[in-house]
PDB file of C-alpha atoms and ligand atoms in Angstrom:
ATOM      1  CA  UNK A 219     -51.820-179.925 156.814  1.00 84.00           C
ATOM      2  CA  UNK A 220     -54.364-178.361 159.158  1.00 91.00           C
ATOM      3  CA  UNK A 221     -56.939-175.997 157.663  1.00 96.00           C
ATOM      4  CA  UNK A 222     -56.340-172.411 158.819  1.00 97.00           C
ATOM      5  CA  UNK A 223     -59.446-170.434 159.757  1.00 97.00           C
ATOM      6  CA  UNK A 224     -58.316-166.973 158.651  1.00 98.00           C
ATOM      7  CA  UNK A 225     -59.658-163.917 160.452  1.00 98.00           C
ATOM      8  CA  UNK A 226     -60.765-163.545 164.071  1.00 98.00           C
ATOM      9  CA  UNK A 227     -62.954-166.195 165.677  1.00 98.00           C
ATOM     10  CA  UNK A 228     -64.248-166.939 169.172  1.00 98.00           C
ATOM     11  CA  UNK A 229     -65.540-170.118 170.820  1.00 98.00           C
ATOM     12  CA  UNK A 230     -69.327-170.414 170.740  1.00 97.00           C
ATOM     13  CA  UNK A 231     -69.904-171.272 174.415  1.00 97.00           C
ATOM     14  CA  UNK A 232     -73.652-171.555 174.982  1.00 95.00           C
ATOM     15  CA  UNK A 233     -73.635-174.248 177.702  1.00 96.00           C
ATOM     16  CA  UNK A 234     -71.096-175.020 180.435  1.00 97.00           C
ATOM     17  CA  UNK A 235     -68.337-177.450 179.519  1.00 98.00           C
ATOM     18  CA  UNK A 236     -65.151-178.668 181.157  1.00 98.00           C
ATOM     19  CA  UNK A 237     -61.447-178.114 180.650  1.00 99.00           C
ATOM     20  CA  UNK A 238     -59.535-181.022 182.126  1.00 99.00           C
ATOM     21  CA  UNK A 239     -55.757-180.590 182.311  1.00 98.00           C
ATOM     22  CA  UNK A 240     -53.843-183.733 183.164  1.00 98.00           C
ATOM     23  CA  UNK A 241     -50.156-184.446 183.281  1.00 97.00           C
ATOM     24  CA  UNK A 242     -47.284-186.547 184.431  1.00 97.00           C
ATOM     25  CA  UNK A 243     -43.830-185.528 185.541  1.00 98.00           C
ATOM     26  CA  UNK A 244     -40.957-187.984 185.185  1.00 97.00           C
ATOM     27  CA  UNK A 245     -39.127-187.760 188.512  1.00 97.00           C
ATOM     28  CA  UNK A 246     -36.565-190.457 187.703  1.00 96.00           C
ATOM     29  CA  UNK A 247     -35.688-190.508 183.986  1.00 95.00           C
ATOM     30  CA  UNK A 248     -33.712-193.752 184.218  1.00 95.00           C
ATOM     31  CA  UNK A 249     -36.743-195.728 185.425  1.00 94.00           C
ATOM     32  CA  UNK A 250     -38.027-195.992 181.855  1.00 95.00           C
ATOM     33  CA  UNK A 251     -39.852-199.239 182.598  1.00 93.00           C
ATOM     34  CA  UNK A 252     -42.005-197.440 185.162  1.00 92.00           C
ATOM     35  CA  UNK A 253     -42.968-194.207 183.425  1.00 92.00           C
ATOM     36  CA  UNK A 254     -43.293-195.309 179.787  1.00 94.00           C
ATOM     37  CA  UNK A 255     -46.333-197.513 180.597  1.00 95.00           C
ATOM     38  CA  UNK A 256     -48.011-194.541 182.336  1.00 95.00           C
ATOM     39  CA  UNK A 257     -47.489-192.351 179.262  1.00 94.00           C
ATOM     40  CA  UNK A 258     -48.637-195.165 176.967  1.00 95.00           C
ATOM     41  CA  UNK A 259     -51.798-195.806 178.970  1.00 97.00           C
ATOM     42  CA  UNK A 260     -52.734-192.149 178.568  1.00 97.00           C
ATOM     43  CA  UNK A 261     -52.557-192.563 174.776  1.00 96.00           C
ATOM     44  CA  UNK A 262     -54.705-195.699 174.970  1.00 97.00           C
ATOM     45  CA  UNK A 263     -57.346-193.865 177.028  1.00 98.00           C
ATOM     46  CA  UNK A 264     -57.514-190.993 174.541  1.00 98.00           C
ATOM     47  CA  UNK A 265     -57.948-193.537 171.734  1.00 97.00           C
ATOM     48  CA  UNK A 266     -60.705-195.289 173.708  1.00 98.00           C
ATOM     49  CA  UNK A 267     -62.516-191.996 174.271  1.00 98.00           C
ATOM     50  CA  UNK A 268     -62.100-190.780 170.696  1.00 96.00           C
ATOM     51  CA  UNK A 269     -64.030-193.861 169.506  1.00 97.00           C
ATOM     52  CA  UNK A 270     -66.955-193.289 171.871  1.00 96.00           C
ATOM     53  CA  UNK A 271     -69.331-190.533 170.751  1.00 92.00           C
ATOM     54  CA  UNK A 272     -71.413-190.881 173.935  1.00 96.00           C
ATOM     55  CA  UNK A 273     -68.643-190.501 176.532  1.00 97.00           C
ATOM     56  CA  UNK A 274     -68.869-186.697 176.731  1.00 98.00           C
ATOM     57  CA  UNK A 275     -65.214-186.398 175.737  1.00 98.00           C
ATOM     58  CA  UNK A 276     -64.753-183.666 173.115  1.00 98.00           C
ATOM     59  CA  UNK A 277     -61.101-183.160 172.183  1.00 98.00           C
ATOM     60  CA  UNK A 278     -57.556-183.627 173.474  1.00 98.00           C
ATOM     61  CA  UNK A 279     -54.159-182.222 172.622  1.00 97.00           C
ATOM     62  CA  UNK A 280     -50.866-183.470 174.042  1.00 97.00           C
ATOM     63  CA  UNK A 281     -47.952-181.214 174.958  1.00 97.00           C
ATOM     64  CA  UNK A 282     -44.423-182.411 175.758  1.00 96.00           C
ATOM     65  CA  UNK A 283     -41.853-180.574 177.847  1.00 97.00           C
ATOM     66  CA  UNK A 284     -38.715-181.512 179.699  1.00 96.00           C
ATOM     67  CA  UNK A 285     -39.812-184.312 182.098  1.00 97.00           C
ATOM     68  CA  UNK A 286     -43.460-183.253 181.662  1.00 97.00           C
ATOM     69  CA  UNK A 287     -46.336-184.423 179.496  1.00 97.00           C
ATOM     70  CA  UNK A 288     -49.561-182.397 179.559  1.00 98.00           C
ATOM     71  CA  UNK A 289     -52.856-183.349 177.949  1.00 98.00           C
ATOM     72  CA  UNK A 290     -55.388-180.554 177.442  1.00 98.00           C
ATOM     73  CA  UNK A 291     -58.836-182.155 177.279  1.00 98.00           C
ATOM     74  CA  UNK A 292     -62.346-180.761 176.844  1.00 98.00           C
ATOM     75  CA  UNK A 293     -65.409-182.575 178.195  1.00 98.00           C
ATOM     76  CA  UNK A 294     -69.143-181.970 177.958  1.00 98.00           C
ATOM     77  CA  UNK A 295     -69.591-182.129 181.792  1.00 98.00           C
ATOM     78  CA  UNK A 296     -67.931-183.120 185.073  1.00 98.00           C
ATOM     79  CA  UNK A 297     -70.501-185.943 185.360  1.00 98.00           C
ATOM     80  CA  UNK A 298     -69.258-187.418 182.068  1.00 98.00           C
ATOM     81  CA  UNK A 299     -65.631-187.034 183.130  1.00 98.00           C
ATOM     82  CA  UNK A 300     -66.067-188.677 186.528  1.00 98.00           C
ATOM     83  CA  UNK A 301     -68.303-191.401 185.077  1.00 98.00           C
ATOM     84  CA  UNK A 302     -65.517-192.340 182.663  1.00 98.00           C
ATOM     85  CA  UNK A 303     -62.823-192.186 185.372  1.00 98.00           C
ATOM     86  CA  UNK A 304     -64.731-194.529 187.716  1.00 98.00           C
ATOM     87  CA  UNK A 305     -66.114-197.027 185.154  1.00 98.00           C
ATOM     88  CA  UNK A 306     -64.410-200.340 185.858  1.00 97.00           C
ATOM     89  CA  UNK A 307     -65.181-201.501 182.299  1.00 97.00           C
ATOM     90  CA  UNK A 308     -63.038-198.750 180.771  1.00 98.00           C
ATOM     91  CA  UNK A 309     -59.254-198.416 180.724  1.00 98.00           C
ATOM     92  CA  UNK A 310     -58.953-195.719 183.392  1.00 98.00           C
ATOM     93  CA  UNK A 311     -60.218-197.352 186.597  1.00 98.00           C
ATOM     94  CA  UNK A 312     -57.919-200.398 186.400  1.00 97.00           C
ATOM     95  CA  UNK A 313     -54.982-198.091 185.460  1.00 97.00           C
ATOM     96  CA  UNK A 314     -55.697-195.964 188.548  1.00 97.00           C
ATOM     97  CA  UNK A 315     -55.523-199.039 190.826  1.00 97.00           C
ATOM     98  CA  UNK A 316     -52.429-200.281 189.021  1.00 96.00           C
ATOM     99  CA  UNK A 317     -50.746-196.880 189.372  1.00 97.00           C
ATOM    100  CA  UNK A 318     -51.096-196.944 193.163  1.00 97.00           C
ATOM    101  CA  UNK A 319     -49.962-200.589 193.266  1.00 96.00           C
ATOM    102  CA  UNK A 320     -46.837-200.048 191.108  1.00 95.00           C
ATOM    103  CA  UNK A 321     -45.859-196.390 191.640  1.00 95.00           C
ATOM    104  CA  UNK A 322     -47.930-194.455 194.195  1.00 96.00           C
ATOM    105  CA  UNK A 323     -47.066-191.073 195.650  1.00 96.00           C
ATOM    106  CA  UNK A 324     -44.676-191.984 198.480  1.00 96.00           C
ATOM    107  CA  UNK A 325     -41.144-190.541 198.797  1.00 96.00           C
ATOM    108  CA  UNK A 326     -39.069-191.567 195.763  1.00 94.00           C
ATOM    109  CA  UNK A 327     -42.067-192.075 193.409  1.00 96.00           C
ATOM    110  CA  UNK A 328     -40.609-192.280 189.883  1.00 96.00           C
ATOM    111  CA  UNK A 329     -43.535-190.430 188.283  1.00 96.00           C
ATOM    112  CA  UNK A 330     -45.615-187.510 189.530  1.00 97.00           C
ATOM    113  CA  UNK A 331     -49.210-187.129 188.334  1.00 97.00           C
ATOM    114  CA  UNK A 332     -51.615-184.219 188.466  1.00 98.00           C
ATOM    115  CA  UNK A 333     -54.884-182.982 187.055  1.00 98.00           C
ATOM    116  CA  UNK A 334     -57.016-179.828 187.231  1.00 98.00           C
ATOM    117  CA  UNK A 335     -60.735-179.769 186.412  1.00 99.00           C
ATOM    118  CA  UNK A 336     -62.102-176.376 185.366  1.00 98.00           C
ATOM    119  CA  UNK A 337     -65.773-175.746 184.604  1.00 98.00           C
ATOM    120  CA  UNK A 338     -66.142-173.231 181.774  1.00 98.00           C
ATOM    121  CA  UNK A 339     -69.348-171.243 182.048  1.00 97.00           C
ATOM    122  CA  UNK A 340     -70.900-168.803 179.585  1.00 95.00           C
ATOM    123  CA  UNK A 341     -70.119-165.257 180.771  1.00 93.00           C
ATOM    124  CA  UNK A 342     -66.913-166.382 182.500  1.00 96.00           C
ATOM    125  CA  UNK A 343     -64.810-167.382 179.506  1.00 97.00           C
ATOM    126  CA  UNK A 344     -63.284-165.296 176.746  1.00 97.00           C
ATOM    127  CA  UNK A 345     -61.439-166.658 173.720  1.00 98.00           C
ATOM    128  CA  UNK A 346     -59.907-165.365 170.496  1.00 98.00           C
ATOM    129  CA  UNK A 347     -58.386-167.347 167.644  1.00 98.00           C
ATOM    130  CA  UNK A 348     -56.699-165.263 164.949  1.00 98.00           C
ATOM    131  CA  UNK A 349     -55.927-167.111 161.678  1.00 98.00           C
ATOM    132  CA  UNK A 350     -55.477-170.459 163.444  1.00 96.00           C
ATOM    133  CA  UNK A 351     -56.481-174.027 162.685  1.00 96.00           C
ATOM    134  CA  UNK A 352     -59.258-175.227 165.035  1.00 95.00           C
ATOM    135  CA  UNK A 353     -57.778-175.067 168.523  1.00 98.00           C
ATOM    136  CA  UNK A 354     -58.602-175.357 172.228  1.00 98.00           C
ATOM    137  CA  UNK A 355     -62.163-174.625 173.287  1.00 98.00           C
ATOM    138  CA  UNK A 356     -62.969-173.443 169.764  1.00 98.00           C
ATOM    139  CA  UNK A 357     -62.004-176.840 168.386  1.00 98.00           C
ATOM    140  CA  UNK A 358     -64.066-178.611 171.056  1.00 98.00           C
ATOM    141  CA  UNK A 359     -67.352-176.714 170.618  1.00 98.00           C
ATOM    142  CA  UNK A 360     -67.051-174.666 167.413  1.00 97.00           C
ATOM    143  CA  UNK A 361     -66.495-170.958 166.744  1.00 97.00           C
ATOM    144  CA  UNK A 362     -68.219-167.809 165.528  1.00 97.00           C
ATOM    145  CA  UNK A 363     -66.655-164.754 163.883  1.00 97.00           C
ATOM    146  CA  UNK A 364     -65.364-162.306 166.539  1.00 98.00           C
ATOM    147  CA  UNK A 365     -67.260-159.374 165.095  1.00 97.00           C
ATOM    148  CA  UNK A 366     -70.136-157.119 166.203  1.00 97.00           C
ATOM    149  CA  UNK A 367     -71.178-158.040 169.739  1.00 96.00           C
ATOM    150  CA  UNK A 368     -68.174-160.384 169.868  1.00 97.00           C
ATOM    151  CA  UNK A 369     -65.629-157.779 168.693  1.00 97.00           C
ATOM    152  CA  UNK A 370     -63.758-157.112 171.974  1.00 98.00           C
ATOM    153  CA  UNK A 371     -62.878-159.218 175.026  1.00 97.00           C
ATOM    154  CA  UNK A 372     -65.346-157.283 177.213  1.00 96.00           C
ATOM    155  CA  UNK A 373     -68.164-157.785 174.682  1.00 96.00           C
ATOM    156  CA  UNK A 374     -67.373-161.487 174.310  1.00 96.00           C
ATOM    157  CA  UNK A 375     -67.509-161.920 178.083  1.00 94.00           C
ATOM    158  CA  UNK A 376     -70.927-160.296 178.086  1.00 91.00           C
ATOM    159  CA  UNK A 377     -72.426-162.517 175.350  1.00 85.00           C
ATOM    160  CA  UNK A 378     -70.796-165.887 176.105  1.00 67.00           C
TER     161      UNK A 378
HETATM  162  C1  HEM B 577     -58.050-189.750 179.374  1.00 70.06           C
HETATM  163  C2  HEM B 577     -57.192-189.748 180.387  1.00 70.06           C
HETATM  164  C3  HEM B 577     -57.615-189.600 181.831  1.00 70.06           C
HETATM  165  C4  HEM B 577     -58.736-189.042 182.381  1.00 70.06           C
HETATM  166  C5  HEM B 577     -59.928-188.388 181.655  1.00 70.06           C
HETATM  167  C6  HEM B 577     -58.615-189.159 183.811  1.00 70.06           C
HETATM  168  C7  HEM B 577     -59.542-188.682 184.704  1.00 70.06           C
HETATM  169  C8  HEM B 577     -59.455-188.809 186.058  1.00 70.06           C
HETATM  170  C9  HEM B 577     -60.414-188.296 187.013  1.00 70.06           C
HETATM  171  C10 HEM B 577     -61.664-187.482 186.660  1.00 70.06           C
HETATM  172  C11 HEM B 577     -59.993-188.654 188.238  1.00 70.06           C
HETATM  173  C12 HEM B 577     -60.692-188.343 189.570  1.00 70.06           C
HETATM  174  C13 HEM B 577     -61.534-189.544 189.947  1.00 70.06           C
HETATM  175  C14 HEM B 577     -62.176-189.374 191.303  1.00 70.06           C
HETATM  176  O1  HEM B 577     -61.509-188.983 192.287  1.00 70.06           O
HETATM  177  O2  HEM B 577     -63.382-189.681 191.402  1.00 70.06           O
HETATM  178  C15 HEM B 577     -58.769-189.404 188.078  1.00 70.06           C
HETATM  179  C16 HEM B 577     -58.036-189.949 189.104  1.00 70.06           C
HETATM  180  C17 HEM B 577     -56.882-190.661 188.941  1.00 70.06           C
HETATM  181  N1  HEM B 577     -56.270-190.989 187.756  1.00 70.06           N
HETATM  182 FE1  HEM B 577     -56.845-190.388 185.942  1.00 70.06          FE
HETATM  183  N2  HEM B 577     -57.434-189.776 184.100  1.00 70.06           N
HETATM  184  C18 HEM B 577     -56.802-190.070 182.920  1.00 70.06           C
HETATM  185  C19 HEM B 577     -55.580-190.694 182.778  1.00 70.06           C
HETATM  186  C20 HEM B 577     -54.883-191.293 183.794  1.00 70.06           C
HETATM  187  C21 HEM B 577     -53.666-192.039 183.633  1.00 70.06           C
HETATM  188  C22 HEM B 577     -52.944-192.285 182.315  1.00 70.06           C
HETATM  189  C23 HEM B 577     -53.286-192.458 184.861  1.00 70.06           C
HETATM  190  C24 HEM B 577     -52.095-193.292 185.241  1.00 70.06           C
HETATM  191  C25 HEM B 577     -51.845-194.446 184.665  1.00 70.06           C
HETATM  192  C26 HEM B 577     -54.284-191.982 185.796  1.00 70.06           C
HETATM  193  C27 HEM B 577     -54.257-192.217 187.135  1.00 70.06           C
HETATM  194  C28 HEM B 577     -55.151-191.710 188.037  1.00 70.06           C
HETATM  195  C29 HEM B 577     -55.032-191.888 189.471  1.00 70.06           C
HETATM  196  C30 HEM B 577     -53.920-192.643 190.192  1.00 70.06           C
HETATM  197  C31 HEM B 577     -56.109-191.226 190.046  1.00 70.06           C
HETATM  198  C32 HEM B 577     -56.438-191.074 191.536  1.00 70.06           C
HETATM  199  C33 HEM B 577     -55.780-189.812 192.036  1.00 70.06           C
HETATM  200  C34 HEM B 577     -56.088-189.564 193.508  1.00 70.06           C
HETATM  201  O3  HEM B 577     -57.145-188.970 193.798  1.00 70.06           O
HETATM  202  O4  HEM B 577     -55.291-189.988 194.337  1.00 70.06           O
HETATM  203  N3  HEM B 577     -55.223-191.272 185.118  1.00 70.06           N
HETATM  204  N4  HEM B 577     -58.468-189.469 186.760  1.00 70.06           N
END
């Protein structure tokens, strides 16, 4: 059972970091043999990253919807993220090549893929976690009580 941090807390963003949203959309449900390996390789990459303290990967959380899988990831920097993605000794780069060889993005592709890379900068991000287990950006970088100069959204935007 996750530990609940009671009260109001906010992420302690002192340096820029990165929110990386990545997902797949199953276009053809019956082609199980094509999309299950894509979903499985995502899990393997998260496991690879979770074991490497120097990768710059911070946390990940997976969300499932009808036909869609979304993974919400936090990274220390875009350099770390792109370094991982293009390192031929890690799981991602070969999976990228394999994806275009087996599936691709042409008409009739059985799986759709997407990602969005968002740089989170102090002064441009506001967060609140009320009586929640560690979550989102707060889980990735830690939190402070949302009191005093962090009491309201406007104040939090001004301090971090
Ligand atoms: C931890 C999970 C993952 C991370 C952090 C990640 C990250 C990235 C990044 C940063 C890029 C951009 C690389 C560049 O253009 O220089 C990229 C591209 C790509 N990734 Fe991933 N990825 C992940 C999982 C996957 C999975 C599971 C697949 C499919 C098996 C995949 C397939 C691709 C493909 C095909 C591209 C090229 C897209 C294009 O520009 O056409 N990725 N990924």
